[in-house]
C-alpha atoms as a printed R data frame, in Angstrom:
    type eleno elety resid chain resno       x      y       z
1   ATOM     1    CA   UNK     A     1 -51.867  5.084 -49.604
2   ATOM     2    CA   UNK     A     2 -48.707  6.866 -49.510
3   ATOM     3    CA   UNK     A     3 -45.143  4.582 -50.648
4   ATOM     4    CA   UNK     A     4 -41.442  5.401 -50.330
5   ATOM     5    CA   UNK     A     5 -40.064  6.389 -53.989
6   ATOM     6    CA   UNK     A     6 -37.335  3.235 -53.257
7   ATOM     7    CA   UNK     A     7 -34.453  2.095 -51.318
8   ATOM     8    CA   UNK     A     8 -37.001  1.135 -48.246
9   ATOM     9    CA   UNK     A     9 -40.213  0.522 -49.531
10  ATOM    10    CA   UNK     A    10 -41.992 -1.262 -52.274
11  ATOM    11    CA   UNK     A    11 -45.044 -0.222 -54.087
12  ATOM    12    CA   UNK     A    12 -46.790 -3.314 -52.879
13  ATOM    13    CA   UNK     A    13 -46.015 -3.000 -49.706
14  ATOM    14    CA   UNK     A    14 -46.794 -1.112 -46.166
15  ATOM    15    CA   UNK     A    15 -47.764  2.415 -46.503
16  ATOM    16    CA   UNK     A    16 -45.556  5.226 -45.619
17  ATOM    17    CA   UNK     A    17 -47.011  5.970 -42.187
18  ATOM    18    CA   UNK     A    18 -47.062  2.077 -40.991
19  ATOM    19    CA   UNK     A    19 -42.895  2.641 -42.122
20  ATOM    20    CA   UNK     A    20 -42.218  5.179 -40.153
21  ATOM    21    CA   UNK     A    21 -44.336  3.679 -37.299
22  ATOM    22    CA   UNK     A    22 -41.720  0.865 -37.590
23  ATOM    23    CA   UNK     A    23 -39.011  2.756 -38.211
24  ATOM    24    CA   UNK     A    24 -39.415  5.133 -35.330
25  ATOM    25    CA   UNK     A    25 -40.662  2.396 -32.696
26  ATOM    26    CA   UNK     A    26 -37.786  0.212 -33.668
27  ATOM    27    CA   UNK     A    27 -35.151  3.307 -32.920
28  ATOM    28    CA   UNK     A    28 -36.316  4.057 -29.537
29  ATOM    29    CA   UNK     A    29 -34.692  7.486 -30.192
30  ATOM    30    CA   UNK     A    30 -35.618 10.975 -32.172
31  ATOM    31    CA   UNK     A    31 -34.508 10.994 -35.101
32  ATOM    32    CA   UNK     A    32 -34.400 13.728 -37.311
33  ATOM    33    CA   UNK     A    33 -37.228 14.590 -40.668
34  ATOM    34    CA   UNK     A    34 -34.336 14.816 -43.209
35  ATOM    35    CA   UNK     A    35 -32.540 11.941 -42.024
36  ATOM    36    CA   UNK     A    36 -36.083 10.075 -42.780
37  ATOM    37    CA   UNK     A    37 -36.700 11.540 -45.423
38  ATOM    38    CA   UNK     A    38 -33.136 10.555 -46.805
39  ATOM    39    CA   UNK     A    39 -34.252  6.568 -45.862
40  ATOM    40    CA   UNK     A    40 -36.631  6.529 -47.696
41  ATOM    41    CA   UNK     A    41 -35.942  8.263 -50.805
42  ATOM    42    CA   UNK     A    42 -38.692 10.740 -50.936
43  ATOM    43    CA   UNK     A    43 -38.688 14.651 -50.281
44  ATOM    44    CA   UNK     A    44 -38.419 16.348 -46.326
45  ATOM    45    CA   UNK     A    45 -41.802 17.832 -47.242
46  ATOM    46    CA   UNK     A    46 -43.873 14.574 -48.421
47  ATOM    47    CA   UNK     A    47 -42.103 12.661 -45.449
48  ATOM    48    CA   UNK     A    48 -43.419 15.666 -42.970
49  ATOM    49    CA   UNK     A    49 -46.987 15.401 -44.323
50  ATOM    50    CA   UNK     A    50 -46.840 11.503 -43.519
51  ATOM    51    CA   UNK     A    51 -45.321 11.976 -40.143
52  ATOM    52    CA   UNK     A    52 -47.775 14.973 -39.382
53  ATOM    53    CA   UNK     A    53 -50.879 12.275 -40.760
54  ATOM    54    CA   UNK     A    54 -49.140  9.502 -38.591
55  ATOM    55    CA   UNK     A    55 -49.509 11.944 -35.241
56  ATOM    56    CA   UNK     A    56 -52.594 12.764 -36.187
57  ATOM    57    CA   UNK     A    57 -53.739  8.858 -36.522
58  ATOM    58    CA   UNK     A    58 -51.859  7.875 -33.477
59  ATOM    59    CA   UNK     A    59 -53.470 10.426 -31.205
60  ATOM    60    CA   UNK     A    60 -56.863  9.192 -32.089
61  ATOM    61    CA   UNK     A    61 -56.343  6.230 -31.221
62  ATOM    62    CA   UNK     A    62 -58.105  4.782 -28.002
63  ATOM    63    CA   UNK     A    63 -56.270  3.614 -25.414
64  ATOM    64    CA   UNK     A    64 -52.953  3.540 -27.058
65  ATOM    65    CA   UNK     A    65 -49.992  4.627 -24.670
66  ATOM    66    CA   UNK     A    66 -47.645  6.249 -27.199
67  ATOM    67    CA   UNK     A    67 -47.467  9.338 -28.800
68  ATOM    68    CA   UNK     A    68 -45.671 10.772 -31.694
69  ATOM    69    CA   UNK     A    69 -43.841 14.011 -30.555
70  ATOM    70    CA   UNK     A    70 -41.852 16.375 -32.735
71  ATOM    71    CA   UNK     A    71 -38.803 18.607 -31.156
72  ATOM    72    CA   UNK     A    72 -37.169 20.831 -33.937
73  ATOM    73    CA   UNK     A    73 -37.910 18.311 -36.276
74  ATOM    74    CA   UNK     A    74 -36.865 15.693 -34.666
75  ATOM    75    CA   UNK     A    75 -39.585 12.992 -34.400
76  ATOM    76    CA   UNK     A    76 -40.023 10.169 -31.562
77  ATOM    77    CA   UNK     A    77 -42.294  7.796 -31.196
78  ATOM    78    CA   UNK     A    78 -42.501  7.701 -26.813
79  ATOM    79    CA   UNK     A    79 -44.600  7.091 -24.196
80  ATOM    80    CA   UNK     A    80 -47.472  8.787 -22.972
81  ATOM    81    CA   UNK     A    81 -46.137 11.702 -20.222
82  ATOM    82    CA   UNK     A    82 -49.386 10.222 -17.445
83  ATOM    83    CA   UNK     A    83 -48.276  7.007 -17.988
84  ATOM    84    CA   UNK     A    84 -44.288  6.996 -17.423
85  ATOM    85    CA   UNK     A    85 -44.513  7.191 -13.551
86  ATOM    86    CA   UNK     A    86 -46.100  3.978 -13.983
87  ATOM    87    CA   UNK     A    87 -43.486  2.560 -15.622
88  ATOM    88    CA   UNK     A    88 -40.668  0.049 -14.390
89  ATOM    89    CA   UNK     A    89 -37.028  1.754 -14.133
90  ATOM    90    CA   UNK     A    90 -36.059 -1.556 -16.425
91  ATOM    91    CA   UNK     A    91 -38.366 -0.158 -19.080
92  ATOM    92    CA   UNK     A    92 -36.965  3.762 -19.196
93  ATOM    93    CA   UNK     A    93 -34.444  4.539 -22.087
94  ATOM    94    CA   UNK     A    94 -31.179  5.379 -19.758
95  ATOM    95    CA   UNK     A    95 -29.372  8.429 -20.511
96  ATOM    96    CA   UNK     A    96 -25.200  7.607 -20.914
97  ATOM    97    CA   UNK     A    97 -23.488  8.717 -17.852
98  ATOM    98    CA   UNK     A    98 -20.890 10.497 -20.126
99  ATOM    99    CA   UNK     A    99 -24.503 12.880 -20.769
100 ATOM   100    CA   UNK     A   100 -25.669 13.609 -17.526
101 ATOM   101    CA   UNK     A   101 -23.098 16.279 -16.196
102 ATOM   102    CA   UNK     A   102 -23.372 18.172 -19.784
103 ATOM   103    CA   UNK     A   103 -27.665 17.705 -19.763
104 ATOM   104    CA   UNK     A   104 -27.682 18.722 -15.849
105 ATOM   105    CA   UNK     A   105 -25.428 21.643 -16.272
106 ATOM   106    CA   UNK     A   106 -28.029 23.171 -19.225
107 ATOM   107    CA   UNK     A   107 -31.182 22.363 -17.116
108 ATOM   108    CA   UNK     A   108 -29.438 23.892 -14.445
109 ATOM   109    CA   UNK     A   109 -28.070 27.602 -16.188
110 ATOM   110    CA   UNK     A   110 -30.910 27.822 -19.091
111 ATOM   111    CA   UNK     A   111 -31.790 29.190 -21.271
112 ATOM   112    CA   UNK     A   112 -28.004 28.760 -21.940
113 ATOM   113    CA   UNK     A   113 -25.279 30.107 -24.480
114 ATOM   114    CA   UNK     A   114 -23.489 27.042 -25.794
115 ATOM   115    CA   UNK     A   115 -20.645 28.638 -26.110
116 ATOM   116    CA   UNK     A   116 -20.936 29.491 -22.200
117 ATOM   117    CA   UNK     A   117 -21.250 25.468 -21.722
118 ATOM   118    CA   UNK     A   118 -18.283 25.005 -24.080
119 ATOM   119    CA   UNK     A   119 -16.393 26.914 -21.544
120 ATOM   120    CA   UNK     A   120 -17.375 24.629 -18.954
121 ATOM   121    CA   UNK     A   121 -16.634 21.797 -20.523
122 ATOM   122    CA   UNK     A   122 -14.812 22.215 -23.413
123 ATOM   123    CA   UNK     A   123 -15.052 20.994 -27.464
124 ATOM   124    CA   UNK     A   124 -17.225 17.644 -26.040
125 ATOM   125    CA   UNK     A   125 -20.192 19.956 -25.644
126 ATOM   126    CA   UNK     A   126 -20.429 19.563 -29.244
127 ATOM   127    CA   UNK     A   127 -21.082 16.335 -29.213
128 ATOM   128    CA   UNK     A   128 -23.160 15.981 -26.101
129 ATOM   129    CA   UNK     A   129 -25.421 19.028 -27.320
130 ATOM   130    CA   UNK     A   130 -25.955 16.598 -30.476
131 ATOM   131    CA   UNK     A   131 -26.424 13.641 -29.035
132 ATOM   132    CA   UNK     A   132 -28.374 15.392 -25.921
133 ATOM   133    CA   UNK     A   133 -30.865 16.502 -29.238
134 ATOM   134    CA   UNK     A   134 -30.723 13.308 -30.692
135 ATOM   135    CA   UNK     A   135 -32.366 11.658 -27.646
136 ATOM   136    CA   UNK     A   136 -35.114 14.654 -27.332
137 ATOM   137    CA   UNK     A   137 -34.019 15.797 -24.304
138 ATOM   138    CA   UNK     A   138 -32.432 19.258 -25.039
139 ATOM   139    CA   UNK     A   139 -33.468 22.044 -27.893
140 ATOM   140    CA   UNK     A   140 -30.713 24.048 -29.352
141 ATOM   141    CA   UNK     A   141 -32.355 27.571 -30.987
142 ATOM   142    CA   UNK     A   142 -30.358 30.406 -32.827
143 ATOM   143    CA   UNK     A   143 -30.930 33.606 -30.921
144 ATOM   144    CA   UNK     A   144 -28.766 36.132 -32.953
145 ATOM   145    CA   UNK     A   145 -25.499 34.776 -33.448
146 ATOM   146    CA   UNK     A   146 -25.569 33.026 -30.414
147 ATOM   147    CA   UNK     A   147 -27.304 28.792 -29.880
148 ATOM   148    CA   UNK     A   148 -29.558 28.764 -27.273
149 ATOM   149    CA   UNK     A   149 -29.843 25.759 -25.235
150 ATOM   150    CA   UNK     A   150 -33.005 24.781 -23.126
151 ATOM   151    CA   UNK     A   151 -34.571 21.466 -22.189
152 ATOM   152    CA   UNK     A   152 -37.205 19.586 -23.679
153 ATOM   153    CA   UNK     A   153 -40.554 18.056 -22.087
154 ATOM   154    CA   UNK     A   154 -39.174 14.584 -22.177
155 ATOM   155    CA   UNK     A   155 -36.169 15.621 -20.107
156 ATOM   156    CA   UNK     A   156 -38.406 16.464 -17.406
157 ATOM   157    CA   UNK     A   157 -40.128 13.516 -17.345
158 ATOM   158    CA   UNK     A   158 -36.952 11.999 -16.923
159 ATOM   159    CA   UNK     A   159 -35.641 13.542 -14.153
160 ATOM   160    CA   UNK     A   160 -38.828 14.064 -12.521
161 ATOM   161    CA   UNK     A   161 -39.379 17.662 -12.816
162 ATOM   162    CA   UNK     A   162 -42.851 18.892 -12.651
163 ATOM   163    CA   UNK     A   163 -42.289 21.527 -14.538
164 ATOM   164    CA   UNK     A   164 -41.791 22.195 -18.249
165 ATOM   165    CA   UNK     A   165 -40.881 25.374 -18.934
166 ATOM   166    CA   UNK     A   166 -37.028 26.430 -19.215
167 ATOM   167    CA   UNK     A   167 -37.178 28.914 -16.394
168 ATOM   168    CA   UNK     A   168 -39.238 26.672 -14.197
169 ATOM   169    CA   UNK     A   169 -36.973 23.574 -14.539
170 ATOM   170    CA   UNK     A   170 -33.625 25.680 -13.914
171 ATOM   171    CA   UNK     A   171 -35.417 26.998 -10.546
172 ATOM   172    CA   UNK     A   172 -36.137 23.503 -10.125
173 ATOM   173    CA   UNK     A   173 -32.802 22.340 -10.633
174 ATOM   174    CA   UNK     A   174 -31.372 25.239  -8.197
175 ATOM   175    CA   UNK     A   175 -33.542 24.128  -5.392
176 ATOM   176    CA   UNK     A   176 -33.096 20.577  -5.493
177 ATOM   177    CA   UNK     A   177 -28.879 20.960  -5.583
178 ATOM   178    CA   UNK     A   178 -29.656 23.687  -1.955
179 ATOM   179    CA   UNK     A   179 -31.803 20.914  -0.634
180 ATOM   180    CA   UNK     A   180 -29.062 18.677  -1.040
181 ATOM   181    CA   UNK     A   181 -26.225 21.300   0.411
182 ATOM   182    CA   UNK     A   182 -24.598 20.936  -3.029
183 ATOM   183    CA   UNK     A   183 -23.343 23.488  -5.470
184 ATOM   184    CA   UNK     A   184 -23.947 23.344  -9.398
185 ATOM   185    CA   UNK     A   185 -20.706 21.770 -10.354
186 ATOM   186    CA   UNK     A   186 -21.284 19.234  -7.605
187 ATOM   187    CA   UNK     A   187 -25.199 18.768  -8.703
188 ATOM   188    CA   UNK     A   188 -23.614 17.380 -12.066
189 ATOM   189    CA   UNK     A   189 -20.617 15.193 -10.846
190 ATOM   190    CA   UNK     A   190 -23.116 14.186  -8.350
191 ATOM   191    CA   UNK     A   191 -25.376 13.218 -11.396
192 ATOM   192    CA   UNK     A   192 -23.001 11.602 -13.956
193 ATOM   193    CA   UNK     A   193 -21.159  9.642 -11.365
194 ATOM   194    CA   UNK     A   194 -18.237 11.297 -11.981
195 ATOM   195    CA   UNK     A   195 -17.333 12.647  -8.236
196 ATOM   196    CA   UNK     A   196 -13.531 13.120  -8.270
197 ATOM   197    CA   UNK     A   197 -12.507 12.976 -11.446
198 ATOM   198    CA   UNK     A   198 -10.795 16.029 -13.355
199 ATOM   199    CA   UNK     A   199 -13.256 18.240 -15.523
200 ATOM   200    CA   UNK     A   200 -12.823 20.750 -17.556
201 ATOM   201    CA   UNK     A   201 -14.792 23.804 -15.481
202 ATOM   202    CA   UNK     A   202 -13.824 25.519 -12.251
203 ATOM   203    CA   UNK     A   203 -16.183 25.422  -9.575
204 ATOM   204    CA   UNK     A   204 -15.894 29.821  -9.831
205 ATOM   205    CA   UNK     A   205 -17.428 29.508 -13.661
206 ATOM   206    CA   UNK     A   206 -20.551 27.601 -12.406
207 ATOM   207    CA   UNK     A   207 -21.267 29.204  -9.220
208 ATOM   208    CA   UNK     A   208 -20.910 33.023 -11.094
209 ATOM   209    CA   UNK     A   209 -24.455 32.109 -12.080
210 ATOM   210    CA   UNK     A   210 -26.211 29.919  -9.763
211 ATOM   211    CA   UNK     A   211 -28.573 32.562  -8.191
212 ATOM   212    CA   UNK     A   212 -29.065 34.454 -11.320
213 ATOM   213    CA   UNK     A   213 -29.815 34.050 -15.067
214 ATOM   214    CA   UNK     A   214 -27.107 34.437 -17.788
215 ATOM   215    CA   UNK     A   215 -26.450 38.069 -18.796
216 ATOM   216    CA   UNK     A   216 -27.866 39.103 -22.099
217 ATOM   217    CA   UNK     A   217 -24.643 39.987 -23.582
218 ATOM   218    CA   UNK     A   218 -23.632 36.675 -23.672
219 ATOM   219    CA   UNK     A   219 -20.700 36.596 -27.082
220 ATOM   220    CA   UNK     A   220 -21.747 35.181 -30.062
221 ATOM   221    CA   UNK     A   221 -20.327 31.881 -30.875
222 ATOM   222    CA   UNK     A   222 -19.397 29.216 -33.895
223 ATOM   223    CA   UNK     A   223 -21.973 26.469 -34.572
């Protein structure tokens, strides 16, 4: 059996894995291996083993409908991908509306340069891009100098997509905004209920590459 060090846990008490079951359930949201690891008072690698051992148990189970998933070490404990069409809307973790025109603008132009995004919609993409992670719904990779930013499984579940893979969910994305008559920038108002208002991106910035994928040459870019 496998204890926290301190702060959380006793010796007497639940394992490590039934912890982080808790722990993770409870949240309702990723959360990150060094952040657990920090909770509990024990080392990113011994909390990784338990986590990886807690996966492992879960996915043996029979007839459980949760999984434990793991995005760039960020762990969540979620429900099954067959099962979440059969799920109430009441019961579905909502995304903030302040979210959706940042997370539909990446699905829509990935794999994406953050620092392209940032010039869409300024110094909040920061922010969004770390909460966006936080909730499992968007990876953020280092290609060169430059963050990468594609979405995640769980964000296609959300929205629907049948398709998983970053390439497949953009074309997705595009054809969903022509069936619609709408543009990109009007895709994402459209989504975070924000028709109207001022933003921070032209319409020109969005539609440069709505038929196309971003250039290569894309500059590189501060964390």
């Amino acid at each position: 059996m496998t204890t926290p060090k301190g702060g959380v846990g006793l010796s007497n008490g639940p394992d490590l894995s039934t912890l982080l079951e808790a722990t993770l359930f409870g949240a309702g949201r990723s959360l990150p291996q060094s952040e657990l690891a920090k909770q509990f008072d024990i080392t990113e690698s011994t909390i990784r083993i338990a986590l990886l051992d807690l996966q492992k148990s879960i996915s043996e189970r029979k007839e459980t409908a949760l999984q434990l998933t793991e995005i760039n070490r960020y762990w969540v404990l979620e429900v099954k991908p067959e099962l979440s069409n059969f799920i109430p809307q009441i019961a579905r973790t909502e995304i903030p509306k302040r979210l959706l025109k940042t997370a539909a603008l990446i699905a829509y132009h990935q794999p994406m340069a953050q620092n392209k995004l940032v010039e869409m919609v300024g110094q909040v993409t920061y922010e969004h891009v770390s909460d966006l992670r936080e909730l499992g719904l968007v990876d953020k990779r280092r290609d060169g100098n430059t963050r990468r930013l594609t979405t995640t499984r769980r964000f296609s579940e959300y929205f629907g997509c049948p398709h998983t893979a970053a390439s497949d969910v953009a074309a997705w994305f595009k054809e969903q905004a022509k069936e619609m008559g709408l543009t990109g920038s009007q895709l994402a108002e459209a989504l975070s209920g924000d028709e109207g208002e001022d933003s921070d991106f032209s319409e020109e910035s969005l539609e440069a590459d709505v038929l196309g994928d971003l250039p290569e040459n894309i500059v590189t870019e501060e964390e």
